[in-house]
């Protein structure tokens, strides 16, 4: 699977493996390398949105003012 993020007017592409947490939730876990986290401007605990765009999975950081309770 390829993940990309447009960060600071540039695209960051990487390949990452989706892992099943094994809890039957249908969720998946993606281990992103530190350089991708830095390019996204995210750290552990941040919320990401996930979209499928032209066959690619696009991750975007959810800003605090966009979060819903």
PDB file of C-alpha atoms in Angstrom:
ATOM      1  CA  UNK A   1       0.000   0.000   0.000  1.00  0.00           C
ATOM      2  CA  UNK A   2       1.244   3.479  -0.792  1.00  0.00           C
ATOM      3  CA  UNK A   3       0.568   6.385   1.523  1.00  0.00           C
ATOM      4  CA  UNK A   4       1.070   9.981   0.595  1.00  0.00           C
ATOM      5  CA  UNK A   5       0.595  13.301   2.216  1.00  0.00           C
ATOM      6  CA  UNK A   6       0.842  16.740   0.758  1.00  0.00           C
ATOM      7  CA  UNK A   7       2.928  18.591   3.310  1.00  0.00           C
ATOM      8  CA  UNK A   8       4.217  22.100   2.864  1.00  0.00           C
ATOM      9  CA  UNK A   9       3.300  22.022  -0.847  1.00  0.00           C
ATOM     10  CA  UNK A  10       5.070  18.736  -1.553  1.00  0.00           C
ATOM     11  CA  UNK A  11       4.037  15.108  -1.739  1.00  0.00           C
ATOM     12  CA  UNK A  12       5.646  12.532   0.490  1.00  0.00           C
ATOM     13  CA  UNK A  13       5.379   8.956  -0.759  1.00  0.00           C
ATOM     14  CA  UNK A  14       6.199   5.810   1.145  1.00  0.00           C
ATOM     15  CA  UNK A  15       5.215   2.178   1.244  1.00  0.00           C
ATOM     16  CA  UNK A  16       3.913   0.755   4.499  1.00  0.00           C
ATOM     17  CA  UNK A  17       2.370  -2.527   5.542  1.00  0.00           C
ATOM     18  CA  UNK A  18      -1.132  -2.623   7.044  1.00  0.00           C
ATOM     19  CA  UNK A  19      -1.342  -4.829  10.112  1.00  0.00           C
ATOM     20  CA  UNK A  20      -4.507  -6.391  11.512  1.00  0.00           C
ATOM     21  CA  UNK A  21      -4.735  -5.757  15.273  1.00  0.00           C
ATOM     22  CA  UNK A  22      -6.521  -9.101  15.564  1.00  0.00           C
ATOM     23  CA  UNK A  23      -9.460  -7.731  17.539  1.00  0.00           C
ATOM     24  CA  UNK A  24     -12.126  -8.189  14.845  1.00  0.00           C
ATOM     25  CA  UNK A  25     -12.732  -4.425  14.627  1.00  0.00           C
ATOM     26  CA  UNK A  26     -11.849  -4.071  10.942  1.00  0.00           C
ATOM     27  CA  UNK A  27      -9.263  -1.453  11.950  1.00  0.00           C
ATOM     28  CA  UNK A  28      -5.664  -1.607  10.820  1.00  0.00           C
ATOM     29  CA  UNK A  29      -2.325  -0.462  12.164  1.00  0.00           C
ATOM     30  CA  UNK A  30       0.299   1.311  10.051  1.00  0.00           C
ATOM     31  CA  UNK A  31       3.827   1.829  11.346  1.00  0.00           C
ATOM     32  CA  UNK A  32       5.053   5.030   9.729  1.00  0.00           C
ATOM     33  CA  UNK A  33       8.768   5.850   9.701  1.00  0.00           C
ATOM     34  CA  UNK A  34       9.917   8.917  11.699  1.00  0.00           C
ATOM     35  CA  UNK A  35      10.666  10.911   8.518  1.00  0.00           C
ATOM     36  CA  UNK A  36       7.057  10.486   7.360  1.00  0.00           C
ATOM     37  CA  UNK A  37       5.721  11.515  10.780  1.00  0.00           C
ATOM     38  CA  UNK A  38       7.937  14.610  10.617  1.00  0.00           C
ATOM     39  CA  UNK A  39       6.738  15.441   7.082  1.00  0.00           C
ATOM     40  CA  UNK A  40       3.135  15.086   8.251  1.00  0.00           C
ATOM     41  CA  UNK A  41       3.854  17.201  11.318  1.00  0.00           C
ATOM     42  CA  UNK A  42       2.384  14.528  13.586  1.00  0.00           C
ATOM     43  CA  UNK A  43       3.456  12.609  16.644  1.00  0.00           C
ATOM     44  CA  UNK A  44       2.136   9.644  18.597  1.00  0.00           C
ATOM     45  CA  UNK A  45      -1.412  10.301  19.748  1.00  0.00           C
ATOM     46  CA  UNK A  46      -2.341  12.721  16.955  1.00  0.00           C
ATOM     47  CA  UNK A  47      -5.520  12.007  15.008  1.00  0.00           C
ATOM     48  CA  UNK A  48      -5.255  11.405  11.242  1.00  0.00           C
ATOM     49  CA  UNK A  49      -7.960  11.411   8.608  1.00  0.00           C
ATOM     50  CA  UNK A  50      -7.750   8.678   5.977  1.00  0.00           C
ATOM     51  CA  UNK A  51      -9.055   9.079   2.407  1.00  0.00           C
ATOM     52  CA  UNK A  52      -8.774   7.011  -0.747  1.00  0.00           C
ATOM     53  CA  UNK A  53      -7.816   9.304  -3.654  1.00  0.00           C
ATOM     54  CA  UNK A  54      -7.031   7.945  -7.120  1.00  0.00           C
ATOM     55  CA  UNK A  55      -6.131   4.546  -5.681  1.00  0.00           C
ATOM     56  CA  UNK A  56      -3.824   5.988  -2.999  1.00  0.00           C
ATOM     57  CA  UNK A  57      -4.450   6.271   0.718  1.00  0.00           C
ATOM     58  CA  UNK A  58      -4.031   9.909   1.773  1.00  0.00           C
ATOM     59  CA  UNK A  59      -3.335  10.777   5.409  1.00  0.00           C
ATOM     60  CA  UNK A  60      -3.920  14.243   6.842  1.00  0.00           C
ATOM     61  CA  UNK A  61      -3.464  15.479  10.381  1.00  0.00           C
ATOM     62  CA  UNK A  62      -6.770  16.473  11.980  1.00  0.00           C
ATOM     63  CA  UNK A  63      -6.370  19.887  13.565  1.00  0.00           C
ATOM     64  CA  UNK A  64      -7.685  20.412  17.084  1.00  0.00           C
ATOM     65  CA  UNK A  65     -10.428  22.745  15.788  1.00  0.00           C
ATOM     66  CA  UNK A  66     -11.619  19.999  13.366  1.00  0.00           C
ATOM     67  CA  UNK A  67     -12.034  17.295  16.023  1.00  0.00           C
ATOM     68  CA  UNK A  68     -15.521  16.271  17.051  1.00  0.00           C
ATOM     69  CA  UNK A  69     -16.414  15.031  20.499  1.00  0.00           C
TER      70      UNK A  69
END
